[in-house]
Coordinates of C-alpha atoms in Angstrom, one line a residue:
M220 CA -58.5 -23.3 -40.2
S221 CA -61.6 -22.0 -42.0
R222 CA -62.7 -18.6 -40.9
Q223 CA -66.3 -19.8 -41.1
A224 CA -65.9 -22.3 -38.3
K225 CA -66.7 -20.8 -34.9
P226 CA -64.0 -21.6 -32.4
G227 CA -64.9 -24.7 -30.4
S228 CA -67.8 -25.6 -32.7
K229 CA -68.1 -29.0 -34.2
P230 CA -66.9 -27.9 -37.7
Y231 CA -63.9 -26.3 -35.9
R232 CA -63.1 -29.5 -34.2
A233 CA -63.4 -31.5 -37.4
Q234 CA -61.0 -29.2 -39.1
L235 CA -58.7 -29.4 -36.1
R236 CA -58.6 -33.2 -36.2
D237 CA -57.8 -33.1 -40.0
R238 CA -54.8 -30.8 -39.3
L239 CA -53.6 -32.9 -36.4
T240 CA -53.9 -36.1 -38.5
A241 CA -51.9 -34.4 -41.3
L242 CA -49.2 -33.7 -38.8
G243 CA -48.9 -37.4 -37.9
F244 CA -50.8 -37.6 -34.7
P245 CA -52.4 -41.1 -34.2
E246 CA -56.1 -41.4 -33.7
E247 CA -55.8 -42.3 -30.1
A248 CA -53.9 -39.0 -29.4
L249 CA -56.4 -36.7 -31.1
P250 CA -58.8 -36.1 -28.1
A251 CA -56.1 -34.9 -25.8
Q252 CA -54.7 -32.6 -28.5
V253 CA -58.2 -31.3 -29.4
A254 CA -58.9 -30.7 -25.7
K255 CA -55.6 -28.9 -25.2
N256 CA -56.5 -26.6 -28.2
L257 CA -60.0 -25.9 -26.9
V258 CA -58.6 -24.9 -23.5
V259 CA -55.7 -22.8 -24.7
E260 CA -56.9 -21.3 -28.0
C261 CA -60.7 -21.2 -27.4
R262 CA -60.6 -20.6 -23.6
I263 CA -63.1 -23.3 -23.0
P264 CA -63.0 -24.7 -19.4
P265 CA -61.3 -28.1 -19.1
R266 CA -64.4 -30.3 -18.3
T267 CA -66.3 -28.9 -21.3
A268 CA -63.2 -29.1 -23.5
W269 CA -62.7 -32.8 -22.8
R270 CA -66.3 -33.6 -23.4
L271 CA -66.3 -31.8 -26.7
A272 CA -63.0 -33.4 -27.7
S273 CA -64.7 -36.7 -27.0
E274 CA -67.6 -35.7 -29.2
L275 CA -70.1 -36.4 -26.5
S276 CA -73.4 -34.5 -25.9
L277 CA -74.4 -33.9 -22.3
D278 CA -76.9 -36.7 -22.3
V279 CA -74.5 -39.3 -24.0
A280 CA -71.8 -38.3 -21.4
A281 CA -74.3 -38.9 -18.6
H282 CA -75.3 -42.3 -20.1
Q283 CA -71.7 -43.4 -20.3
Y284 CA -71.1 -42.1 -16.8
N285 CA -73.8 -44.3 -15.5
A286 CA -72.4 -47.3 -17.6
V287 CA -69.0 -46.8 -16.1
T288 CA -70.4 -46.9 -12.6
G289 CA -72.0 -50.2 -13.5
D290 CA -75.5 -49.0 -12.9
P291 CA -77.3 -47.8 -16.1
R292 CA -80.1 -46.6 -13.9
A293 CA -77.8 -44.4 -11.8
G294 CA -78.9 -40.8 -11.3
M295 CA -76.4 -38.9 -13.4
R296 CA -78.1 -36.6 -15.9
G297 CA -76.9 -34.4 -18.7
T298 CA -78.1 -31.3 -16.7
R299 CA -75.9 -32.3 -13.8
I300 CA -72.8 -32.6 -16.0
W301 CA -73.7 -29.2 -17.4
E302 CA -73.8 -27.8 -13.9
Y303 CA -70.4 -29.4 -13.2
E304 CA -69.0 -27.6 -16.3
Q305 CA -70.3 -24.2 -15.0
W306 CA -68.4 -24.4 -11.8
P307 CA -66.8 -22.4 -10.2
E308 CA -68.5 -19.4 -11.7
R309 CA -71.9 -21.0 -10.9
G310 CA -73.4 -24.5 -11.0
V311 CA -72.3 -27.3 -8.8
R312 CA -68.8 -28.4 -7.7
P313 CA -68.0 -31.9 -8.9
T314 CA -66.6 -34.3 -6.3
V315 CA -63.3 -36.1 -6.8
A316 CA -65.2 -39.3 -7.2
A317 CA -67.4 -37.7 -10.0
L318 CA -64.3 -36.3 -11.7
R319 CA -62.7 -39.8 -11.7
V320 CA -65.7 -41.3 -13.5
L321 CA -65.9 -38.4 -16.0
A322 CA -62.2 -38.8 -16.7
Q323 CA -62.8 -42.5 -17.5
V324 CA -65.6 -41.5 -19.8
Y325 CA -63.4 -39.0 -21.6
G326 CA -60.3 -41.2 -21.6
T327 CA -58.0 -38.9 -19.5
N328 CA -56.8 -38.3 -16.0
W329 CA -59.2 -36.6 -13.5
K330 CA -56.6 -34.0 -12.8
C331 CA -56.8 -32.8 -16.5
L332 CA -60.5 -31.8 -15.8
L333 CA -59.5 -29.1 -13.4
G334 CA -58.2 -25.6 -14.3
L335 CA -56.5 -23.0 -12.2
R336 CA -59.8 -21.3 -11.1
D337 CA -61.2 -24.8 -10.2
L338 CA -58.1 -25.5 -8.0
E339 CA -58.5 -22.1 -6.2
Q340 CA -62.0 -23.1 -5.1
L341 CA -61.3 -26.8 -4.2
P342 CA -61.8 -27.8 -0.6
A343 CA -58.5 -28.4 1.2
K344 CA -59.0 -32.2 1.3
D345 CA -59.6 -32.4 -2.4
L346 CA -56.6 -30.2 -3.2
A347 CA -54.4 -32.5 -1.0
E348 CA -55.6 -35.4 -3.0
Y349 CA -54.9 -33.6 -6.2
H350 CA -51.3 -33.2 -5.2
A351 CA -50.8 -36.5 -3.6
E352 CA -51.6 -38.5 -6.7
T353 CA -48.6 -38.6 -8.9
E354 CA -49.3 -41.7 -11.0
P355 CA -51.7 -41.4 -13.9
A356 CA -55.1 -42.9 -13.4
V357 CA -56.0 -46.2 -15.0
V358 CA -58.4 -45.4 -17.8
A359 CA -61.2 -47.8 -18.3
P360 CA -62.3 -48.7 -21.8
E361 CA -65.1 -46.5 -23.1
P362 CA -68.5 -48.2 -23.0
E363 CA -69.5 -49.5 -26.3
A364 CA -72.0 -47.4 -28.1
P365 CA -75.0 -49.3 -29.5
P366 CA -74.7 -50.0 -33.2
V367 CA -76.3 -47.4 -35.3
R368 CA -79.0 -48.9 -37.6
A369 CA -78.6 -47.9 -41.3
L370 CA -81.5 -46.1 -42.6
F371 CA -83.5 -47.1 -45.6
R372 CA -81.5 -50.4 -46.1
T373 CA -84.0 -53.1 -47.0
E374 CA -82.3 -55.2 -49.6
G375 CA -81.3 -58.6 -48.5
R376 CA -83.3 -58.5 -45.2
S377 CA -85.7 -61.3 -44.3
E378 CA -89.3 -60.8 -43.5
E379 CA -88.5 -61.4 -39.8
E380 CA -85.9 -58.5 -39.9
I381 CA -88.2 -56.0 -41.5
G382 CA -89.7 -53.8 -38.7
A383 CA -88.0 -55.7 -36.0
G384 CA -86.5 -52.4 -34.5
A385 CA -89.6 -50.3 -34.9
L386 CA -90.6 -50.8 -31.2
D387 CA -87.0 -50.0 -30.0
D388 CA -87.1 -46.9 -32.1
A389 CA -90.5 -45.8 -30.8
L390 CA -89.3 -46.3 -27.3
L391 CA -86.6 -43.7 -27.9
L392 CA -89.4 -41.1 -27.7
T393 CA -89.9 -42.0 -24.1
K394 CA -86.3 -41.1 -23.2
T395 CA -86.0 -37.5 -22.1
N396 CA -83.3 -35.3 -20.6
V397 CA -86.0 -33.5 -18.4
D398 CA -88.6 -34.6 -16.1
D399 CA -91.6 -33.0 -14.3
V400 CA -89.6 -32.4 -11.1
Q401 CA -87.1 -30.3 -13.1
L402 CA -89.9 -28.3 -14.9
D403 CA -91.7 -27.8 -11.6
D404 CA -88.4 -26.4 -10.1
L405 CA -87.8 -24.1 -13.0
W406 CA -91.4 -22.7 -12.8
A407 CA -91.1 -22.4 -9.0
D408 CA -87.9 -20.5 -9.3
L409 CA -89.5 -18.1 -11.8
D410 CA -92.4 -17.5 -9.6
F411 CA -90.2 -16.9 -6.6
L412 CA -88.0 -14.4 -8.4
G413 CA -91.0 -12.6 -9.8
G414 CA -92.3 -12.1 -6.3
A415 CA -88.9 -11.2 -4.9
Y416 CA -88.2 -8.5 -7.4
T417 CA -90.1 -5.9 -5.4
R418 CA -87.7 -6.3 -2.4
T419 CA -84.4 -7.5 -4.0
A420 CA -81.6 -5.7 -5.8
P421 CA -82.4 -5.8 -9.6
D422 CA -78.8 -7.0 -10.4
S423 CA -79.3 -10.0 -8.1
I424 CA -82.6 -11.1 -9.7
L425 CA -81.1 -10.5 -13.1
G426 CA -78.2 -12.9 -12.4
Q427 CA -80.5 -15.6 -11.0
L428 CA -82.8 -15.3 -14.0
A429 CA -79.8 -15.8 -16.2
V430 CA -79.1 -19.1 -14.5
I431 CA -82.6 -20.2 -15.2
A432 CA -82.3 -19.1 -18.9
D433 CA -79.0 -21.0 -19.3
R434 CA -80.4 -24.2 -17.8
T435 CA -83.5 -23.9 -20.0
S436 CA -81.3 -23.4 -23.1
A437 CA -79.1 -26.4 -22.3
L438 CA -82.2 -28.6 -21.8
L439 CA -83.7 -27.6 -25.0
K440 CA -80.7 -29.0 -26.8
G441 CA -81.6 -32.5 -25.6
R442 CA -84.6 -34.7 -26.3
Q443 CA -88.0 -34.1 -24.7
R444 CA -91.6 -35.1 -25.2
P445 CA -93.6 -32.4 -27.0
K446 CA -95.3 -31.1 -23.8
Q447 CA -92.0 -30.8 -22.1
T448 CA -90.5 -29.0 -25.0
Q449 CA -93.3 -26.5 -24.9
D450 CA -92.9 -26.0 -21.2
L451 CA -89.2 -25.3 -21.7
L452 CA -90.1 -22.8 -24.5
L453 CA -92.5 -21.0 -22.2
I454 CA -89.9 -20.9 -19.4
G455 CA -87.4 -19.5 -21.9
A456 CA -90.0 -16.8 -23.1
K457 CA -90.9 -15.7 -19.5
S458 CA -87.4 -15.7 -18.1
S459 CA -86.1 -13.7 -21.1
A460 CA -89.0 -11.2 -20.9
M461 CA -88.5 -10.8 -17.1
M462 CA -84.7 -10.2 -17.7
A463 CA -85.6 -7.7 -20.4
W464 CA -87.9 -5.8 -17.9
I465 CA -85.2 -5.7 -15.2
A466 CA -82.4 -4.7 -17.6
G467 CA -84.6 -1.8 -18.7
D468 CA -85.0 -0.8 -15.0
L469 CA -81.2 -0.7 -14.9
G470 CA -81.0 1.5 -18.0
R471 CA -79.5 -1.3 -20.2
Y472 CA -81.9 -0.8 -23.0
R473 CA -79.8 -2.5 -25.7
L474 CA -79.6 -5.6 -23.6
S475 CA -83.4 -5.3 -22.9
R476 CA -84.2 -5.2 -26.7
E477 CA -82.0 -8.3 -27.4
L478 CA -83.6 -10.2 -24.5
N479 CA -87.1 -9.3 -25.6
T480 CA -86.3 -10.4 -29.1
A481 CA -85.1 -13.7 -27.7
A482 CA -88.4 -14.0 -25.7
W483 CA -90.5 -13.3 -28.7
L484 CA -88.7 -16.1 -30.7
Y485 CA -89.5 -18.5 -27.8
T486 CA -93.2 -17.5 -28.1
Q487 CA -93.2 -18.1 -31.8
Y488 CA -92.2 -21.7 -31.3
A489 CA -94.3 -22.2 -28.2
D490 CA -97.3 -20.7 -30.0
D491 CA -98.8 -19.6 -26.7
L492 CA -101.1 -16.6 -26.2
L493 CA -100.2 -15.9 -22.6
A494 CA -96.5 -16.0 -23.5
R495 CA -97.1 -13.4 -26.3
R496 CA -98.8 -11.2 -23.6
W497 CA -95.8 -11.5 -21.3
V498 CA -93.5 -10.4 -24.0
R499 CA -95.6 -7.6 -25.4
T500 CA -95.9 -6.3 -21.8
S501 CA -92.2 -6.3 -21.4
Q502 CA -91.5 -4.8 -24.8
A503 CA -94.0 -1.9 -24.3
R504 CA -92.4 -1.1 -21.0
V505 CA -88.9 -1.1 -22.3
A506 CA -89.8 0.9 -25.4
F507 CA -91.4 3.6 -23.3
W508 CA -88.5 4.1 -21.0
A509 CA -86.1 4.0 -23.9
G510 CA -88.0 7.0 -25.3
N511 CA -90.1 5.2 -28.0
G512 CA -93.6 6.1 -26.8
I513 CA -95.5 5.4 -30.0
E514 CA -93.8 2.0 -30.5
S515 CA -94.7 1.3 -26.8
A516 CA -98.4 2.1 -27.4
K517 CA -98.5 -0.1 -30.5
L518 CA -96.8 -3.0 -28.8
A519 CA -99.2 -2.9 -25.9
A520 CA -102.2 -2.6 -28.2
D521 CA -101.0 -5.7 -30.0
G522 CA -100.6 -7.6 -26.8
L523 CA -104.3 -7.1 -26.1
N524 CA -105.0 -9.1 -29.2
Y525 CA -103.9 -12.3 -27.5
H526 CA -106.7 -13.4 -25.2
A527 CA -105.2 -15.7 -22.5
G528 CA -108.1 -16.5 -20.3
G529 CA -107.6 -14.1 -17.5
R530 CA -104.2 -15.2 -16.2
L531 CA -102.7 -11.8 -17.3
T532 CA -105.3 -9.1 -17.0
D533 CA -105.9 -6.5 -19.7
A534 CA -105.0 -3.6 -17.2
P535 CA -101.2 -3.6 -17.6
L536 CA -101.4 -3.5 -21.4
I537 CA -104.2 -0.9 -21.5
L538 CA -102.3 1.3 -19.1
A539 CA -99.1 0.8 -21.1
E540 CA -100.9 1.8 -24.3
A541 CA -102.2 5.0 -22.5
R542 CA -98.6 5.8 -21.2
G543 CA -97.1 5.3 -24.7
W544 CA -99.6 7.8 -26.4
S545 CA -99.1 10.2 -23.5
S546 CA -95.4 10.6 -24.5
V547 CA -96.6 12.4 -27.6
Q548 CA -99.5 14.2 -26.0
A549 CA -102.0 12.3 -27.9
E550 CA -104.8 13.2 -25.6
P551 CA -107.8 11.5 -27.3
Q552 CA -106.0 8.1 -27.4
V553 CA -104.9 8.5 -23.8
L554 CA -108.4 9.4 -22.5
A555 CA -109.9 6.6 -24.5
A556 CA -107.4 4.1 -23.0
I557 CA -108.0 5.4 -19.5
A558 CA -111.7 5.0 -20.0
R559 CA -111.3 1.4 -21.1
W560 CA -109.1 0.7 -18.0
T561 CA -111.6 2.3 -15.6
A562 CA -114.3 0.1 -17.0
I563 CA -112.4 -3.1 -16.1
E564 CA -110.4 -2.0 -13.1
D565 CA -110.7 -4.5 -10.3
P566 CA -109.9 -2.8 -6.9
D567 CA -109.8 -6.1 -5.2
L568 CA -107.1 -7.6 -7.5
G569 CA -104.3 -8.4 -5.0
A570 CA -100.6 -8.1 -5.1
G571 CA -99.9 -9.3 -8.6
G572 CA -103.0 -11.5 -9.1
E573 CA -102.2 -14.8 -10.7
D574 CA -99.0 -13.7 -12.4
S575 CA -97.1 -11.8 -9.8
F576 CA -94.5 -10.2 -12.1
F577 CA -96.6 -8.9 -15.1
N578 CA -99.8 -8.3 -13.2
I579 CA -98.9 -5.0 -11.7
T580 CA -100.3 -4.1 -8.2
K581 CA -103.2 -1.6 -7.6
D582 CA -100.8 1.2 -6.6
R583 CA -98.8 0.8 -9.8
R584 CA -102.0 0.7 -12.0
H585 CA -103.3 4.0 -10.6
Y586 CA -99.8 5.5 -10.8
M587 CA -99.6 4.7 -14.5
A588 CA -103.0 6.1 -15.1
G589 CA -101.9 9.3 -13.3
T590 CA -98.7 9.7 -15.2
S591 CA -100.6 9.4 -18.5
L592 CA -103.2 12.0 -17.5
L593 CA -100.5 14.4 -16.2
S594 CA -98.7 14.2 -19.6
V595 CA -101.8 15.4 -21.5
G596 CA -102.5 18.3 -19.1
Q597 CA -105.1 16.6 -16.8
A598 CA -103.3 17.6 -13.6
S599 CA -106.3 17.5 -11.3
A600 CA -107.4 14.1 -12.5
A601 CA -103.8 12.9 -12.3
L602 CA -103.5 14.0 -8.6
R603 CA -106.6 11.9 -7.8
E604 CA -105.0 8.8 -9.3
F605 CA -101.7 9.5 -7.5
A606 CA -103.6 9.8 -4.2
T607 CA -105.3 6.4 -4.8
A608 CA -101.9 4.9 -5.7
R609 CA -100.2 6.2 -2.5
E610 CA -103.1 4.9 -0.4
A611 CA -102.9 1.5 -2.1
F612 CA -99.1 1.5 -1.7
E613 CA -99.3 2.1 2.0
K614 CA -101.8 -0.7 2.5
L615 CA -99.5 -3.3 0.9
S616 CA -97.4 -5.5 3.1
L617 CA -93.7 -4.6 3.1
E618 CA -92.8 -7.7 1.0
N619 CA -95.2 -6.7 -1.7
R620 CA -94.1 -3.1 -2.0
W621 CA -91.9 -2.0 -4.9
E622 CA -89.6 0.5 -3.1
A623 CA -89.3 2.6 -6.2
M624 CA -93.0 3.3 -6.1
D625 CA -92.9 5.8 -3.2
P626 CA -90.3 8.2 -4.9
M627 CA -92.1 7.9 -8.2
I628 CA -95.5 8.8 -6.7
R629 CA -94.0 11.7 -4.8
I630 CA -92.1 13.2 -7.7
D631 CA -95.1 13.0 -10.1
M632 CA -97.5 14.5 -7.5
G633 CA -95.0 17.3 -7.1
R634 CA -95.0 17.7 -10.9
A635 CA -98.8 17.8 -10.9
H636 CA -98.8 20.5 -8.2
L637 CA -96.4 22.6 -10.4
R638 CA -99.0 22.2 -13.3
L639 CA -101.6 23.7 -11.0
D640 CA -99.2 26.6 -10.1
D641 CA -98.8 25.3 -6.5
L642 CA -95.0 25.5 -5.8
E643 CA -95.5 25.0 -2.1
G644 CA -97.6 21.8 -2.7
A645 CA -94.9 20.5 -5.0
A646 CA -92.2 21.1 -2.4
A647 CA -94.3 19.4 0.3
Q648 CA -94.5 16.2 -1.8
V649 CA -90.7 15.8 -2.6
E650 CA -89.0 17.4 0.3
P651 CA -89.6 14.4 2.7
L652 CA -88.1 12.2 0.0
L653 CA -85.0 14.4 -0.5
T654 CA -84.5 14.8 3.2
A655 CA -84.5 11.0 3.8
G656 CA -82.4 10.3 0.7
V657 CA -83.5 8.4 -2.3
G658 CA -80.9 5.7 -2.2
K659 CA -80.1 3.6 -5.3
Q660 CA -83.0 3.6 -7.7
P661 CA -84.1 2.2 -11.1
D662 CA -83.2 4.3 -14.1
M663 CA -86.7 5.7 -14.5
V664 CA -86.6 7.2 -11.0
R665 CA -83.4 9.0 -11.9
A666 CA -85.0 10.2 -15.1
M667 CA -88.0 11.6 -13.2
L668 CA -85.8 13.4 -10.7
K669 CA -84.0 15.2 -13.6
L670 CA -87.3 15.9 -15.3
M671 CA -88.8 17.7 -12.3
A672 CA -85.6 19.6 -11.8
T673 CA -85.7 20.8 -15.4
E674 CA -89.4 21.9 -15.0
L675 CA -88.5 23.9 -11.9
S676 CA -85.6 25.6 -13.8
G677 CA -88.0 26.8 -16.6
P678 CA -89.2 30.4 -17.1
R679 CA -92.3 29.9 -14.9
W680 CA -90.3 29.2 -11.7
R681 CA -86.9 30.6 -12.5
S682 CA -87.1 33.6 -10.2
A683 CA -88.4 31.7 -7.1
T684 CA -85.8 30.8 -4.5
T685 CA -87.7 27.8 -3.3
A686 CA -87.8 26.4 -6.9
R687 CA -84.1 27.0 -7.3
H688 CA -83.2 25.2 -4.1
L689 CA -85.6 22.4 -4.9
A690 CA -84.1 21.9 -8.4
E691 CA -80.6 21.8 -7.0
A692 CA -81.6 19.1 -4.4
L693 CA -83.4 17.1 -7.1
L694 CA -80.2 17.1 -9.3
D695 CA -78.1 16.0 -6.3
A696 CA -80.5 13.1 -5.7
H697 CA -80.3 12.3 -9.4
A698 CA -76.6 12.0 -9.2
S699 CA -76.7 9.8 -6.1
A700 CA -79.5 7.5 -7.2
R701 CA -77.5 5.5 -9.8
P702 CA -78.4 1.7 -9.4

């Protein structure tokens, strides 16, 4: 077996067939042997293994499924077969009736399409049917595939034959593995998850976004009309950028960078300005929290070059640029960016605006401005921004509040008071948080707890008992806040 062939890939299967043929296996026995190898050696689940062993794409398998049922217009689609193949980890459980039809398509017994994990999740009735059936299923002949027309063969053809299939070929362009309902569902799921992120555990949102990304990737492997393909590319870009953002919140920065790279590749093919803004916003955020402030500022500045008609406002990118420069105390750049943001700030922009994930809320906008100002020594100005942020946060409905915002505002208000030599003011900000308990928090909250503890342990406050106790409490909170 060639080392270049990825296990389970088409070249791998071709080489496997050659080896089996050399060992004397007849042609009709090859699919079963290939499927067995894919399951045992490549650890591919049975339903996927049998489809690959039959050399069928998801869409062709769905077409043949409909042909076996006797109704070519039946509702089986490649995406549903893909969902059957994902079960029981996710996806949709196939019924016994569906398994019987798939077995006929693949030329096997329906029981061969179930592995141990499948059997453990089967309903009792289906498991009883599995054990009750002892005789092999009758395998129907595979539906005949339409003859493939030879390309560029014109010799010996009459005038009537030339161009006779052009209309049929053109009509193939109308056949697609995706429809507007599926696209609407994918967009609706993205919008829902974007809004739910403020009130749902990050791991849960990340997992649900991964399902959307997998569905999108599977659909892109089929045939779509150009507008549908672009929609899928945009969904791929947005879901990947959202996953990168959330993975960064969980401290998984390597995964974040990979996801943002994937998101940018989607945007390159979609060639969409708004998508480029999504990705640059996510990239700037991840770079900052990963400790790459200058890179963050440059990514945010580049994102502003893509004018997308107001659907994603300039505010998040300008503030990300300011925050990036603040990490290296570049005061002129920070103040210039804050001035640009102040000139366009819309106090009436609601909870997320038109794009509820990337258009950050008013409390988060003012908080970002405050942190940037604090990092370049503008403690009084920072406190004003933090006060506005807290007021805006408290006015939000519970469902639109990002729960990490309250501890972040309190910690940085405390840090601002320390810069103004006000230890009592700093304690007053963070003690309610520490008394109530911070709970599980994103990675940046943990980083800020540790930062404030470090500042309290510095020479300025080292001899103060209040500072020492407060630093110890912050470190305890840091240890308990792991997401």
